[in-house]
XYZ file of C-alpha atoms in Angstrom:
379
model
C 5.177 -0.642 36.183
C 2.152 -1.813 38.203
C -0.780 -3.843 37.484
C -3.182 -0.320 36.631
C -1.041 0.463 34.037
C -2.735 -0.195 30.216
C -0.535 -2.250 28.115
C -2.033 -2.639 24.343
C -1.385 -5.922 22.516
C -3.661 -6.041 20.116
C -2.885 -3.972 17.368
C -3.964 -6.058 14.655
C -8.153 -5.415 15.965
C -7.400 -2.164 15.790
C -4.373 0.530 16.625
C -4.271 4.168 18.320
C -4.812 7.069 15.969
C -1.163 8.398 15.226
C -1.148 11.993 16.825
C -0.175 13.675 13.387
C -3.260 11.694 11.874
C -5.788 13.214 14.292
C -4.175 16.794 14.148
C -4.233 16.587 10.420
C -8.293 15.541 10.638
C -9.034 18.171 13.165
C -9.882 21.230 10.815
C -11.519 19.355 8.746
C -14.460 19.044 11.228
C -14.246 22.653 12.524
C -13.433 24.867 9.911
C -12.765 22.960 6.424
C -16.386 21.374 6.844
C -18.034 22.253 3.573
C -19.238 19.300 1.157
C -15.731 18.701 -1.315
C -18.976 17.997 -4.208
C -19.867 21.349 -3.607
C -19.001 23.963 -6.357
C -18.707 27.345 -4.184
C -15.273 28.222 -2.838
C -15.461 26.186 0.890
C -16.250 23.111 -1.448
C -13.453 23.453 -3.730
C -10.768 23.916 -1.285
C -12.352 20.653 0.684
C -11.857 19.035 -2.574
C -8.378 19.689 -3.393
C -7.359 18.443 -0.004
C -9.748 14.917 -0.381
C -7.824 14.888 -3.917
C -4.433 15.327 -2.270
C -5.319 12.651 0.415
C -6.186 9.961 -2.119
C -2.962 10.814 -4.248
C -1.491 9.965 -0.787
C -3.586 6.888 -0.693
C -2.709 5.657 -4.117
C 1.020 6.169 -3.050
C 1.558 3.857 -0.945
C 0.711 0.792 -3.156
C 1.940 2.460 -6.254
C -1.346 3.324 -7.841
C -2.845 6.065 -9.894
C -5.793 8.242 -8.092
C -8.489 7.344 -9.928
C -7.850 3.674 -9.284
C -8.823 4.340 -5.816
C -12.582 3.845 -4.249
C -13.448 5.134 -0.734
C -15.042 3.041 1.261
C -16.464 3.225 5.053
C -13.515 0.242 5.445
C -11.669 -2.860 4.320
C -15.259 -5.078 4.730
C -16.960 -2.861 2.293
C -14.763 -2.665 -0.382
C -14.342 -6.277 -0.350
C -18.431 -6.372 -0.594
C -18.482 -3.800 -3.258
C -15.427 -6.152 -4.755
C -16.466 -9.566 -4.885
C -20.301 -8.683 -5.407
C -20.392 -5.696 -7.647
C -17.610 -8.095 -9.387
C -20.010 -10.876 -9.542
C -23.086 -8.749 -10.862
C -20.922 -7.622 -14.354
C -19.507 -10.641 -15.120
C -20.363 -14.140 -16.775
C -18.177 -16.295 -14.826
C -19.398 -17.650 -11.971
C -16.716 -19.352 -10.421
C -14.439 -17.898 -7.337
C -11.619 -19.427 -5.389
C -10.752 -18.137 -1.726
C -9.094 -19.996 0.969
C -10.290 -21.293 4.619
C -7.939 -18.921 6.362
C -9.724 -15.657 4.984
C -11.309 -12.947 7.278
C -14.880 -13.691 7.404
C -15.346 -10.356 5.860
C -14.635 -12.332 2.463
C -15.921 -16.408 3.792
C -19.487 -14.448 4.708
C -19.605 -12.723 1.460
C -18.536 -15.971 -0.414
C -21.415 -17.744 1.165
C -23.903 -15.093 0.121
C -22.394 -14.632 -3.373
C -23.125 -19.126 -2.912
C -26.837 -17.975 -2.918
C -26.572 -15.859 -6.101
C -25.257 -18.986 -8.106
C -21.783 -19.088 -7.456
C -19.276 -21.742 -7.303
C -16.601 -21.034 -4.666
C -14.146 -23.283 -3.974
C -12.791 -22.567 -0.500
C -9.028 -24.245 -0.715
C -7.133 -25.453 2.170
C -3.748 -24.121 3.390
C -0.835 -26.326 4.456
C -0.295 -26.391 8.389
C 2.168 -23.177 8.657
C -0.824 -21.434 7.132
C 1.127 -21.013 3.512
C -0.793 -21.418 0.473
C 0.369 -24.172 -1.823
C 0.532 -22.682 -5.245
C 1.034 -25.836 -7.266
C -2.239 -26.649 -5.979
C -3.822 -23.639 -7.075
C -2.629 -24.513 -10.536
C -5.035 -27.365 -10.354
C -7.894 -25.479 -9.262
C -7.752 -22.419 -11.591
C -9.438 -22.943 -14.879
C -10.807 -20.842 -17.613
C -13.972 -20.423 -15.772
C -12.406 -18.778 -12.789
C -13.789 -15.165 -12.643
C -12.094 -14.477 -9.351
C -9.340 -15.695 -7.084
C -9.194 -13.732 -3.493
C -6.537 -14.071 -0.547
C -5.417 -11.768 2.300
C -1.952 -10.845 2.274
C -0.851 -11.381 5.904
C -3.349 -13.448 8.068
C -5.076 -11.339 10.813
C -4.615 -14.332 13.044
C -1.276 -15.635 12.641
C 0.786 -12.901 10.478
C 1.200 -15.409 7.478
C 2.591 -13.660 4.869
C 1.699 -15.204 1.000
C 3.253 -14.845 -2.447
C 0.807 -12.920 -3.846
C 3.115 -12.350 -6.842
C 3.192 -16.151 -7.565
C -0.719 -16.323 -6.984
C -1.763 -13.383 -9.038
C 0.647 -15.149 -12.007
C -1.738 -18.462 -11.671
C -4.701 -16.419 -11.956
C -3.583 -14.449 -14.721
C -2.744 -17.415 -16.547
C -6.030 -18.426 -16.429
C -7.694 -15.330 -17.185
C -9.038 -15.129 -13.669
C -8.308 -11.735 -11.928
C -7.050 -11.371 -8.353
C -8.398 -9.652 -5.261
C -6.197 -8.993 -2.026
C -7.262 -8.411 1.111
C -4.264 -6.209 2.489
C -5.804 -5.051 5.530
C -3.218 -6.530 8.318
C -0.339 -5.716 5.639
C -0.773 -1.926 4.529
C 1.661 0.369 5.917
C 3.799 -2.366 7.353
C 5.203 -3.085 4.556
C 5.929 -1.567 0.977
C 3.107 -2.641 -1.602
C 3.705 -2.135 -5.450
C -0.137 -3.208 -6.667
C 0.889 -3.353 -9.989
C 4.298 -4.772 -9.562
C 2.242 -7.590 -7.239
C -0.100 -8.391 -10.466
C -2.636 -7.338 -8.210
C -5.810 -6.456 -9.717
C -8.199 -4.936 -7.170
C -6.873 -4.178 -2.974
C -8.408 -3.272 0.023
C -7.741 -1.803 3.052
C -8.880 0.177 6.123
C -7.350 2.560 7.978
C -7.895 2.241 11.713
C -4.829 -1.099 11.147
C -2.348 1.007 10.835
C -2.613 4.360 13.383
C -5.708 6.199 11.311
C -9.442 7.029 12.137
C -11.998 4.189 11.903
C -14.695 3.954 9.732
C -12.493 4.888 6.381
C -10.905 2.308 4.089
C -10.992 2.410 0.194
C -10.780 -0.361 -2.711
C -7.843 -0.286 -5.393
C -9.144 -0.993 -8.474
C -6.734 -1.506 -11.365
C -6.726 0.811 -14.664
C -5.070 -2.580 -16.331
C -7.412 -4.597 -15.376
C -10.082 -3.500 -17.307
C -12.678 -4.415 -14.518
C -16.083 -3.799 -14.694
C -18.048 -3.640 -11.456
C -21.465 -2.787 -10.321
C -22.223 -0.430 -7.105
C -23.610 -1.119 -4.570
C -25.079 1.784 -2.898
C -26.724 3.994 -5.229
C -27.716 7.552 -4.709
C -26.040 10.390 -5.602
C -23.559 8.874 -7.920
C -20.324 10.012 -6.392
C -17.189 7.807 -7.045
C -17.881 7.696 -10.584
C -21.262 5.665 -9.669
C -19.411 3.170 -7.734
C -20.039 4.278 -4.431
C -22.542 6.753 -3.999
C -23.009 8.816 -0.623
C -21.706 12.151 0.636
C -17.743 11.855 1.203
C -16.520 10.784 4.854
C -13.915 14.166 4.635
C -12.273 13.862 8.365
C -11.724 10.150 7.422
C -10.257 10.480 4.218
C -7.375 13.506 5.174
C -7.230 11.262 8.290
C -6.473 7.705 6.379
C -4.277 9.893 3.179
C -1.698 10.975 6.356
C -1.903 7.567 7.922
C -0.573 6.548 4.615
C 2.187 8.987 4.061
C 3.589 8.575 7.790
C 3.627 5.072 6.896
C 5.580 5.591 3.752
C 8.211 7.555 6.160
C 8.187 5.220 9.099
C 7.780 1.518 7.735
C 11.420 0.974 7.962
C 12.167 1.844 11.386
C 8.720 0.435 12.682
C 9.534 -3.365 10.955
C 13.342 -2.807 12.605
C 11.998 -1.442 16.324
C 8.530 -3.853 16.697
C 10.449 -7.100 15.050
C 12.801 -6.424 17.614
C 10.012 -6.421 20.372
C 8.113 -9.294 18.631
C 11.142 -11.802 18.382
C 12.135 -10.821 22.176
C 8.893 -11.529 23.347
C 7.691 -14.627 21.445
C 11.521 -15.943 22.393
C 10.864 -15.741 26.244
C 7.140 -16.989 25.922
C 8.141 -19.993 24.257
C 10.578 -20.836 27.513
C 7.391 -22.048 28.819
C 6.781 -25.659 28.780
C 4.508 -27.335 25.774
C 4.294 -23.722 24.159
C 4.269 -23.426 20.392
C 3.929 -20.894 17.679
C 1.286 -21.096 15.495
C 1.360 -20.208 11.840
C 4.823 -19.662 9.890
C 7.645 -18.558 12.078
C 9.474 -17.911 8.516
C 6.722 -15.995 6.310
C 5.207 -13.680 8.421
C 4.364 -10.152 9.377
C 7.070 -8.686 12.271
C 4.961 -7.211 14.572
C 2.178 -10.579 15.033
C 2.993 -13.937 17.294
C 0.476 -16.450 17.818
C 1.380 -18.908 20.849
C -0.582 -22.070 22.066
C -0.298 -22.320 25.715
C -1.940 -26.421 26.058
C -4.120 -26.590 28.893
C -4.783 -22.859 29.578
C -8.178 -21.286 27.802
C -7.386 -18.408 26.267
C -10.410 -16.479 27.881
C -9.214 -17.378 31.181
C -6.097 -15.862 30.558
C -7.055 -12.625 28.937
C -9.123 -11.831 31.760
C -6.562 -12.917 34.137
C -3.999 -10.123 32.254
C -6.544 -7.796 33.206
C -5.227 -4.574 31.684
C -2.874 -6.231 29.425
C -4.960 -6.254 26.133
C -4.678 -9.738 23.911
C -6.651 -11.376 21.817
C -7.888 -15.085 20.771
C -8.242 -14.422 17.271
C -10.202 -12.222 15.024
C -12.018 -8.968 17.229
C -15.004 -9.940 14.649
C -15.253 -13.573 16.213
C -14.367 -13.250 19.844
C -17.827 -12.569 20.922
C -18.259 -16.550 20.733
C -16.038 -19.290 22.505
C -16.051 -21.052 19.284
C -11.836 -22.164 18.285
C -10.659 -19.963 15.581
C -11.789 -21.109 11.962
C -7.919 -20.001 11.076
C -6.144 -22.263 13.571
C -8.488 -25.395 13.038
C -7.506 -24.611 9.153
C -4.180 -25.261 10.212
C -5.185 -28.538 11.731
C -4.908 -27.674 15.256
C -7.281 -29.546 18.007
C -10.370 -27.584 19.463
C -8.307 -27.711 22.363
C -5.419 -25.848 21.170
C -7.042 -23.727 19.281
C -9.305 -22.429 22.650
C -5.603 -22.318 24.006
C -4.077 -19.471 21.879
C -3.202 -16.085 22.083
C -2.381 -13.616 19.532
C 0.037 -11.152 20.684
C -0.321 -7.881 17.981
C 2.377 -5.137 18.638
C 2.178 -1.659 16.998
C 4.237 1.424 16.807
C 3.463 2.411 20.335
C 4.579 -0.472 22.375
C 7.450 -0.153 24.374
C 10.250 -2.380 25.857
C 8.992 -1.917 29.157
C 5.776 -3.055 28.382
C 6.979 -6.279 26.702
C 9.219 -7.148 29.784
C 6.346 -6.517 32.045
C 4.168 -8.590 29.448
C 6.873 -12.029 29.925
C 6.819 -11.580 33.613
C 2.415 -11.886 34.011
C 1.936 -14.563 31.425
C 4.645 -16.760 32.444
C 3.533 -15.565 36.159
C -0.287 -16.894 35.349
C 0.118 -19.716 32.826
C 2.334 -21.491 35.612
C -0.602 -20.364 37.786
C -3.106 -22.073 35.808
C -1.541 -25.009 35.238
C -0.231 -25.810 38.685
């Protein structure tokens, strides 16, 4: 393997459209490209295949069909969530936690502006949410408590069933953010005592651009939309349907339902072999829970090597600092420094993301230039 050849590590900003996915999308720009709200013939065979694609959809996390919203993405549903949420109800109290995707700590802050309370509660310093804690925080006046279910950043896996059972005790309901979780592993919704999910595609080998909200029948939720036009989505989410996207995301979702098994077995495999030799080096550490995680994420502090430095020393070896919405700045991550880490550590961490196209070759290849350039660096 030489030094021009494209290694991809960074599956959790975004992975490579499954080959089945795209073929399955294809036709549905070319020939099966009639509006599925249409009533003539071309429309109602569009239609029955966007119905078949969210019954494919609602499979994986063990939903009904018309529990699920499409969306452009996971950032949108959680905006249509947490505001259109916020608009119908009373309450006005919401509890989140400092390790969230800014997707949710941006719309907290504006739903701030609108008059709500929102406590933003700490995590202990594997990332882990402390649950007795949220006993104490969660009253009757809680409209809303919302946490990811594996950290984009670290892989931190929570007990959403144990959180959703202090919300419900308090009559608060529970959003989850499953973005870096969804076809990685199995998701019951209901069993979960989840009441609304979202999720986006493009994390887990589908188009971008396509993600939907879960909203539960159970639940009794009421929300207001937020884009309003032609009333599609039962007035929830108006605007002509994104077809391509939606047969793209409904077969990311049933390969996933096939191939979850063997892809936990093959990329844990990868994960632990490669997170074992990185931490030979001296002074390295992983950050976040080595014990509740997601199998395909590591996140290792290298002390006294900037990440930047190092990811454009890798060249074509493709790693990330943290979130792909944040690495525009040089700021540490919000996530790490949650876990109590120094600015210094923080600016000195890599996330390595692997997917279901990484290969052993590439991991080997991986050990040899880090270890190569972090001895570099710190020579």
């Amino acid at each position: 393997m030489t030094n021009e050849y494209k290694i991809y590590l960074d599956n959790n900003a975004t992975t490579k459209i499954d080959h089945n996915v795209l073929k399955t999308m294809l036709p549905y720009f070319t020939e099966f490209y009639a509006n599925g709200n249409s009533s003539h013939l071309d429309g109602l065979v569009v239609k029955d295949s966007v119905e078949n694609a969210i019954f494919q959809i609602a499979d994986l996390i063990g939903a009904q069909e018309n529990e699920i919203i499409v969306t452009s993405g996971a950032t949108e549903a959680l905006n249509l969530a947490i505001k259109g949420l916020a608009a119908a109800s009373s309450k006005k109290k919401i509890i989140t936690f400092t390790t969230e995707h800014k997707a949710v700590l941006d719309t907290c802050k504006y739903i701030e502006n609108q008059g709500f309370e929102v406590d933003y509660s700490g995590v202990k310093s594997d990332g882990t949410i402390n649950v007795e804690n949220l006993k104490d925080s969660v009253t009757e006046e809680t409209l809303l408590v919302i946490v990811m279910m594996s950290n984009n950043e670290t892989g931190t896996v929570h007990d959403i069933k144990a959180i959703s059972e202090v919300a419900h005790a308090n009559g608060a309901l529970l959003l989850c953010d499953t973005t870096q979780a969804i076809g990685k592993i199995a998701i019951n919704a209901e069993d979960l005592g989840i009441d609304m999910l979202t999720l986006s595609a493009h994390k887990f080998y589908g188009p971008k651009g396509i993600g939907a909200l879960y909203v539960s029948n159970k639940s009794r939720i009421k929300l207001s939309g937020q884009i309003h036009g032609g009333g599609q989505q039962r007035n929830l989410r108006s605007g002509t349907l994104n077809v391509p996207g939606i047969i793209g995301l409904g077969k990311a979702c049933e390969i996933a339902k096939s191939e979850m098994q063997n892809d936990e077995t093959r990329i844990g495999k990868l994960r632990d072999y490669l997170e074992t030799e990185l931490l030979k080096i001296d002074g390295t550490f992983v950050n976040g829970s080595v014990k509740n995680r997601i199998y395909n994420t590591t996140n290792i502090c290298f002390p006294g090597v900037w990440s930047e430095q190092l990811i454009i020393a890798l060249g074509n070896i493709s790693v990330s600092s943290g979130s792909a919405c944040s690495s525009v700045t040089s700021k540490p991550s919000h996530v790490l420094k949650a876990l109590g880490l120094s600015d210094e550590d923080a600016l000195s961490s890599i996330r390595f993301s692997l997917g279901r196209f990484t290969t052993l070759e590439e991991i080997d290849f991986t050990i040899k230039k880090v270890t190569e350039l972090v001895h570099h660096l710190t020579a």
